[in-house]
Short mmCIF file of C-alpha atoms and ligand atoms in Angstrom, two decimals:
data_model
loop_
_atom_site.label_atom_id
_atom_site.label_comp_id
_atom_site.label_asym_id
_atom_site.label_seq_id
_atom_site.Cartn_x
_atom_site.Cartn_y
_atom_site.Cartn_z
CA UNK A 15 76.45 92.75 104.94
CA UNK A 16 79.06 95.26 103.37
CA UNK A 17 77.58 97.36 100.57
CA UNK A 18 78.73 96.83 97.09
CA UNK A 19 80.24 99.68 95.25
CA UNK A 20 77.76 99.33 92.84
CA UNK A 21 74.91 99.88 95.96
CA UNK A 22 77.43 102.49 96.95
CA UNK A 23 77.68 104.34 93.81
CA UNK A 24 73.53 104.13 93.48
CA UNK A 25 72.96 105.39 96.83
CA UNK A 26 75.61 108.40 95.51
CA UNK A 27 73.44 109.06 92.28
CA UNK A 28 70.33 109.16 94.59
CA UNK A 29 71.82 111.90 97.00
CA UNK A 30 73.01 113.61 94.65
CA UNK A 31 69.62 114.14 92.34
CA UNK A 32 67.53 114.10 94.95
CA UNK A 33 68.58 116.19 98.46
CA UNK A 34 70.08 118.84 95.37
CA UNK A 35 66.69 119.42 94.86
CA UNK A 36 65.38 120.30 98.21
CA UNK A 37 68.87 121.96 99.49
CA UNK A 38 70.88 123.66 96.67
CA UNK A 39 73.47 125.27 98.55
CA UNK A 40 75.87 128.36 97.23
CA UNK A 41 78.84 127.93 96.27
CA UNK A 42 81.20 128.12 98.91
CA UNK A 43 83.65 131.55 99.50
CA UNK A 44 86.75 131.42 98.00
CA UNK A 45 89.33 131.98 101.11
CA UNK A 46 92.94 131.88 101.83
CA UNK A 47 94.21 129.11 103.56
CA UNK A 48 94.55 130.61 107.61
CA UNK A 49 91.19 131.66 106.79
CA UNK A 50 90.27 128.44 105.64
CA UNK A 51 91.29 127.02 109.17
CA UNK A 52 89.67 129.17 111.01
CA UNK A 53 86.33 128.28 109.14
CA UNK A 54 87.13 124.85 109.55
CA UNK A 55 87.79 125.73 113.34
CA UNK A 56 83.74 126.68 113.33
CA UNK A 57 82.30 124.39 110.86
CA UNK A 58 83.49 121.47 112.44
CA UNK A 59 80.58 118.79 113.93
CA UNK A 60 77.56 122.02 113.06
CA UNK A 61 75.80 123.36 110.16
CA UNK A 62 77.25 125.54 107.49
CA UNK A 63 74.58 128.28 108.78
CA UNK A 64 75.98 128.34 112.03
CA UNK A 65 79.45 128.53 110.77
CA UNK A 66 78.87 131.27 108.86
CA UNK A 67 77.63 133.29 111.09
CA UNK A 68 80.65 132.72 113.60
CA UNK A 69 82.67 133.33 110.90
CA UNK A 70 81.41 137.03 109.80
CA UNK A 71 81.23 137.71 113.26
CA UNK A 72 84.58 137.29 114.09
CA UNK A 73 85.51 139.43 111.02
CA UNK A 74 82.53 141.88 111.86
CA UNK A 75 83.35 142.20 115.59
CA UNK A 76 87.41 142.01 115.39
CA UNK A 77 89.50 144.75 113.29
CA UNK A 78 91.63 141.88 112.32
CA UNK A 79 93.27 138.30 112.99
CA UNK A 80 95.59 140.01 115.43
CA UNK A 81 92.96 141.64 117.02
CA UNK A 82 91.14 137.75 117.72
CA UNK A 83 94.72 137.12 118.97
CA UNK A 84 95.19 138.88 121.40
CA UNK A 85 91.54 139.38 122.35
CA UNK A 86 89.83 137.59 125.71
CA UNK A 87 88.48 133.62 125.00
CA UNK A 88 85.56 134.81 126.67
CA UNK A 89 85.37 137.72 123.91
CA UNK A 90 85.63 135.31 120.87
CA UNK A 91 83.17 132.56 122.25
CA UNK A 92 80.88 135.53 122.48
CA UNK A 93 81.07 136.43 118.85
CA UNK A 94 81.11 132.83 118.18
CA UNK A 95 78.42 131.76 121.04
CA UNK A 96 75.91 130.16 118.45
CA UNK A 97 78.25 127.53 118.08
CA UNK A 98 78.07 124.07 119.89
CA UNK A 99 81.60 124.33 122.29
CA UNK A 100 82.07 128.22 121.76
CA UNK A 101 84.36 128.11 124.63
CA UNK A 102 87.06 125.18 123.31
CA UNK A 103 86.69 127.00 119.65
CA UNK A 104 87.39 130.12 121.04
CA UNK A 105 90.71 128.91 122.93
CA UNK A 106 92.07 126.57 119.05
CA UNK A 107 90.71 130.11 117.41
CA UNK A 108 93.70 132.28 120.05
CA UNK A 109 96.11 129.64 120.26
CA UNK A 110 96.27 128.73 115.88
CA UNK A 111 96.38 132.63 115.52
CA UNK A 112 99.16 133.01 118.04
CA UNK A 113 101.11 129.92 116.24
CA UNK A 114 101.20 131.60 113.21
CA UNK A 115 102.01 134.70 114.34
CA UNK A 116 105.34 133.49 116.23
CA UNK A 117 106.19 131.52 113.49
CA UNK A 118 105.20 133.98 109.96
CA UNK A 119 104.87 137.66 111.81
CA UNK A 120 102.17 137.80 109.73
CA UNK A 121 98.58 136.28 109.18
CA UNK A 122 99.39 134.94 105.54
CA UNK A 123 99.87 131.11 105.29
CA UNK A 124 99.29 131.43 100.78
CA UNK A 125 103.05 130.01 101.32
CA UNK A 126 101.52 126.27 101.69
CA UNK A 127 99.99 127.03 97.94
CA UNK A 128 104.03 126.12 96.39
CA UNK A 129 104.69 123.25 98.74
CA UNK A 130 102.56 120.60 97.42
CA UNK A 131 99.72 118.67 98.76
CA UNK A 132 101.08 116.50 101.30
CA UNK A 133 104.11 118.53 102.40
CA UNK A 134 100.91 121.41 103.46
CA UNK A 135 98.95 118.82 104.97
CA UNK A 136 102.21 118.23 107.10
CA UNK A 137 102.27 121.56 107.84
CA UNK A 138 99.16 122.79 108.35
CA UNK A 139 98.57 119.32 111.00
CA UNK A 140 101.57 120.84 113.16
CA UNK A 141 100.05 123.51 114.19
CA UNK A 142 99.42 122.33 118.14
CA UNK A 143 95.76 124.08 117.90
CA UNK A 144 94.67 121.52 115.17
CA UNK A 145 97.01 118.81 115.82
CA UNK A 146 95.56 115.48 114.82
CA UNK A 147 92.42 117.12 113.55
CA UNK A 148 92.31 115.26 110.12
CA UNK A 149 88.89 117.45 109.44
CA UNK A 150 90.33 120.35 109.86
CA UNK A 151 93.56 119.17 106.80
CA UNK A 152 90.97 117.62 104.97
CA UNK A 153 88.60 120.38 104.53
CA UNK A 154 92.06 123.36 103.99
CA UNK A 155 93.20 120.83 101.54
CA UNK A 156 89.60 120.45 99.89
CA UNK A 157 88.86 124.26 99.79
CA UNK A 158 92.14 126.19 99.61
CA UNK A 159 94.86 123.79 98.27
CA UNK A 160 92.39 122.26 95.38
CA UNK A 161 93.18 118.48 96.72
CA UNK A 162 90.73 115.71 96.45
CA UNK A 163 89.70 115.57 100.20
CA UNK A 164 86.35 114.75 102.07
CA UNK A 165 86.68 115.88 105.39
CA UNK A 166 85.18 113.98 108.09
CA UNK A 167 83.31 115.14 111.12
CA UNK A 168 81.22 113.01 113.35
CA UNK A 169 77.29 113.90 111.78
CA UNK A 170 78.97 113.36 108.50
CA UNK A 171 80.62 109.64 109.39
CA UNK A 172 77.04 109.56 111.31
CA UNK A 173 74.99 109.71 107.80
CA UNK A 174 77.80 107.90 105.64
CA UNK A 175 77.40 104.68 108.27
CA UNK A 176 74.06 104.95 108.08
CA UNK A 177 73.37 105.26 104.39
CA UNK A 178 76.09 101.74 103.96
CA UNK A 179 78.61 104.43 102.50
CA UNK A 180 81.14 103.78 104.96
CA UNK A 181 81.94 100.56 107.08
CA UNK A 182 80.92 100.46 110.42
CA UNK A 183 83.73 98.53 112.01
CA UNK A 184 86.27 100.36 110.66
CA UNK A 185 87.57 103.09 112.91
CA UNK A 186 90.75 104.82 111.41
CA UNK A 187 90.01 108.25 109.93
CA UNK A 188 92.35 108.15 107.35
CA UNK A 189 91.47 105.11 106.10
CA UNK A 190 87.48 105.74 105.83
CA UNK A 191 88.95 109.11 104.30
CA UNK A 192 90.20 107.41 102.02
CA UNK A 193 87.48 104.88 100.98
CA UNK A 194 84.66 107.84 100.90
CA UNK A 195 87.22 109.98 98.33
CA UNK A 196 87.54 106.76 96.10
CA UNK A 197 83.84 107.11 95.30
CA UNK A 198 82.93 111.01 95.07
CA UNK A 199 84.82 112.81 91.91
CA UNK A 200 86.97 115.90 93.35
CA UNK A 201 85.13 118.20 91.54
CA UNK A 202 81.63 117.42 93.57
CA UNK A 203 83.74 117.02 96.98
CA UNK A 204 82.26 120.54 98.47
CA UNK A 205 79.04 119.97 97.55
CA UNK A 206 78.90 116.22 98.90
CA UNK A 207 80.01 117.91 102.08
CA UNK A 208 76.98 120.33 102.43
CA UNK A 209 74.79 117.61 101.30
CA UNK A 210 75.82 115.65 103.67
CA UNK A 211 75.84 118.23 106.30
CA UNK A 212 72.35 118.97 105.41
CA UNK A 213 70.95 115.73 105.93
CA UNK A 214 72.62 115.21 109.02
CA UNK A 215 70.66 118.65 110.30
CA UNK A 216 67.69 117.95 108.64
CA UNK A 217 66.71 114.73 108.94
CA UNK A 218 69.64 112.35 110.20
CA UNK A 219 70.03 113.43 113.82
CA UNK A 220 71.65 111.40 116.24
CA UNK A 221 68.66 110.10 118.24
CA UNK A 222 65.49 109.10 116.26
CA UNK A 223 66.25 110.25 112.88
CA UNK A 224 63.09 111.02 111.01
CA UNK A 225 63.87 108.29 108.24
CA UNK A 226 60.07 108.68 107.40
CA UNK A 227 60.63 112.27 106.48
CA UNK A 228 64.32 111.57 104.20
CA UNK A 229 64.51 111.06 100.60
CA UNK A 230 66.70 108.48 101.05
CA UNK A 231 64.89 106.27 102.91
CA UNK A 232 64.04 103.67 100.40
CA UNK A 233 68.35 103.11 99.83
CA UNK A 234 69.14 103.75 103.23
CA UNK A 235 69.88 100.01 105.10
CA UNK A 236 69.18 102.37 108.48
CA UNK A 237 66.09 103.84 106.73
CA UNK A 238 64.96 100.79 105.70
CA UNK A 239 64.96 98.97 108.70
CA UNK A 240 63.74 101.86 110.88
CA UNK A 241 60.28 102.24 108.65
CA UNK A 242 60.11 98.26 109.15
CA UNK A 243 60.12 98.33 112.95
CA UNK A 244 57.50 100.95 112.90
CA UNK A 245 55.35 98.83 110.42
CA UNK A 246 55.66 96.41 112.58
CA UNK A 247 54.79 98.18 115.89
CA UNK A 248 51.63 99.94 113.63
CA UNK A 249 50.57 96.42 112.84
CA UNK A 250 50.49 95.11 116.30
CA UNK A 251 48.94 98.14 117.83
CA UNK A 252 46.58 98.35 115.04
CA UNK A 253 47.73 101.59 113.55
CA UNK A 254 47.91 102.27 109.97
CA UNK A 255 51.41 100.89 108.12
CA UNK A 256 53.48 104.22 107.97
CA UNK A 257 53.80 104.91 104.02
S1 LIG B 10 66.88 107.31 105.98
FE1 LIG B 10 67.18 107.81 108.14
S2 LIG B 10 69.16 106.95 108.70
FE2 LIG B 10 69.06 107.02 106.46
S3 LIG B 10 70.00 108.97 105.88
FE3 LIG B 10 67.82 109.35 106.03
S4 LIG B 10 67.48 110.02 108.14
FE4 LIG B 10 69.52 109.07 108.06
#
């Protein structure tokens, strides 16, 4: 059964109070918005550790953006390597930079900051190197262009399905976008990202998630009926009822 948004909003409080107190992240770099992408580019579907170490090692290893431009793929998924599909990254990473530099002749996209929300989305989703990537809009318009947006990647719609914070059947991006922002105040929208993104390293992986181990457990439906099935096998091969 669908979860209210009362069991919604209680599940919220809970994740809020208590993964804050085992992960209490930094707050994140203020960066333009190209830079922006390109984080997004590397923080997509992995942890914000990994992420961040692509990320100052493409400013670390490169003089500049031009020089990732017109530098080798095989030379940016090397300085980005620690990343799950280096290569793929390292091909959007070329091709975004190249975009903007035929269309700006310049690295500097602070432009989008006077057009307004939408009209930057638009712009920023026409970009062929991102096109369609609603995470990659979502988290520019979250972290550079001070919108209310909760970008989705696929461990984060992992943990929000599993945790009854996001339907199962539905399927349209947008739309769970949509019903995820409704419920988290924009001020708390980065930190319910690396919350999120936490528990989806930690303890929510995509095979056998150690419910046992999470904090949410006890709200969890997933949780919840995962520590049942093992109480069940315990009792019927005589082990003792995991706590
Ligand atoms: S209880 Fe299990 S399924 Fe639920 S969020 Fe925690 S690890 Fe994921």
């Amino acid at each position: 059964m669908p979860a209210t948004t009362n069991n919604k909003q209680r599940v919220l409080t809970h994740l809020f109070t208590t993964i804050k107190k085992r992960y209490d992240p930094p707050e994140p770099a203020a960066l333009p918005v190209l830079e922006q992408i390109i984080y997004a580019i590397c923080r997509e579907g992995t942890t914000r550790e990994l992420a961040d170490r692509a990320y100052r090692n493409l400013q670390e290893r490169f003089f500049d953006w031009n020089e990732v431009r017109v530098s080798s793929i095989r030379e940016v998924e090397e300085a980005i390597a620690d990343l799950p599909h280096a290569e793929a990254r390292a091909q959007k990473l070329i091709a975004l930079l190249q975009e903007v530099f035929e269309t700006t002749f310049s690295f500097d996209l602070e432009l989008l900051h006077k057009k307004g929300l939408k009209q930057a989305a638009k712009h920023i989703s026409k970009y062929e190197a991102v096109k369609g990537n609603d995470y990659v809009v979502a988290w520019v318009m979250q972290r550079a262009l001070a919108g209310h947006a909760i970008p989705l990647d696929l461990p984060t719609l992992r943990v929000l399905r599993r945790l009854g914070l996001l339907e199962n059947e539905q399927e349209d991006l947008e739309a769970l976008r949509g019903s995820i922002e409704h419920l988290i105040p924009k001020a708390r929208g980065p930190l319910f990202n690396e919350i999120i993104s936490f528990l989806a390293n930690e303890y929510c992986w995509e095979d056998e998630p150690n419910c046992s181990a999470c904090a949410l457990c006890s709200d969890c439906p997933h949780g919840r009926e995962a520590s049942s099935r093992e109480a069940v096998g315990a009792e019927r091969s005589g082990r003792p009822k995991p706590r």
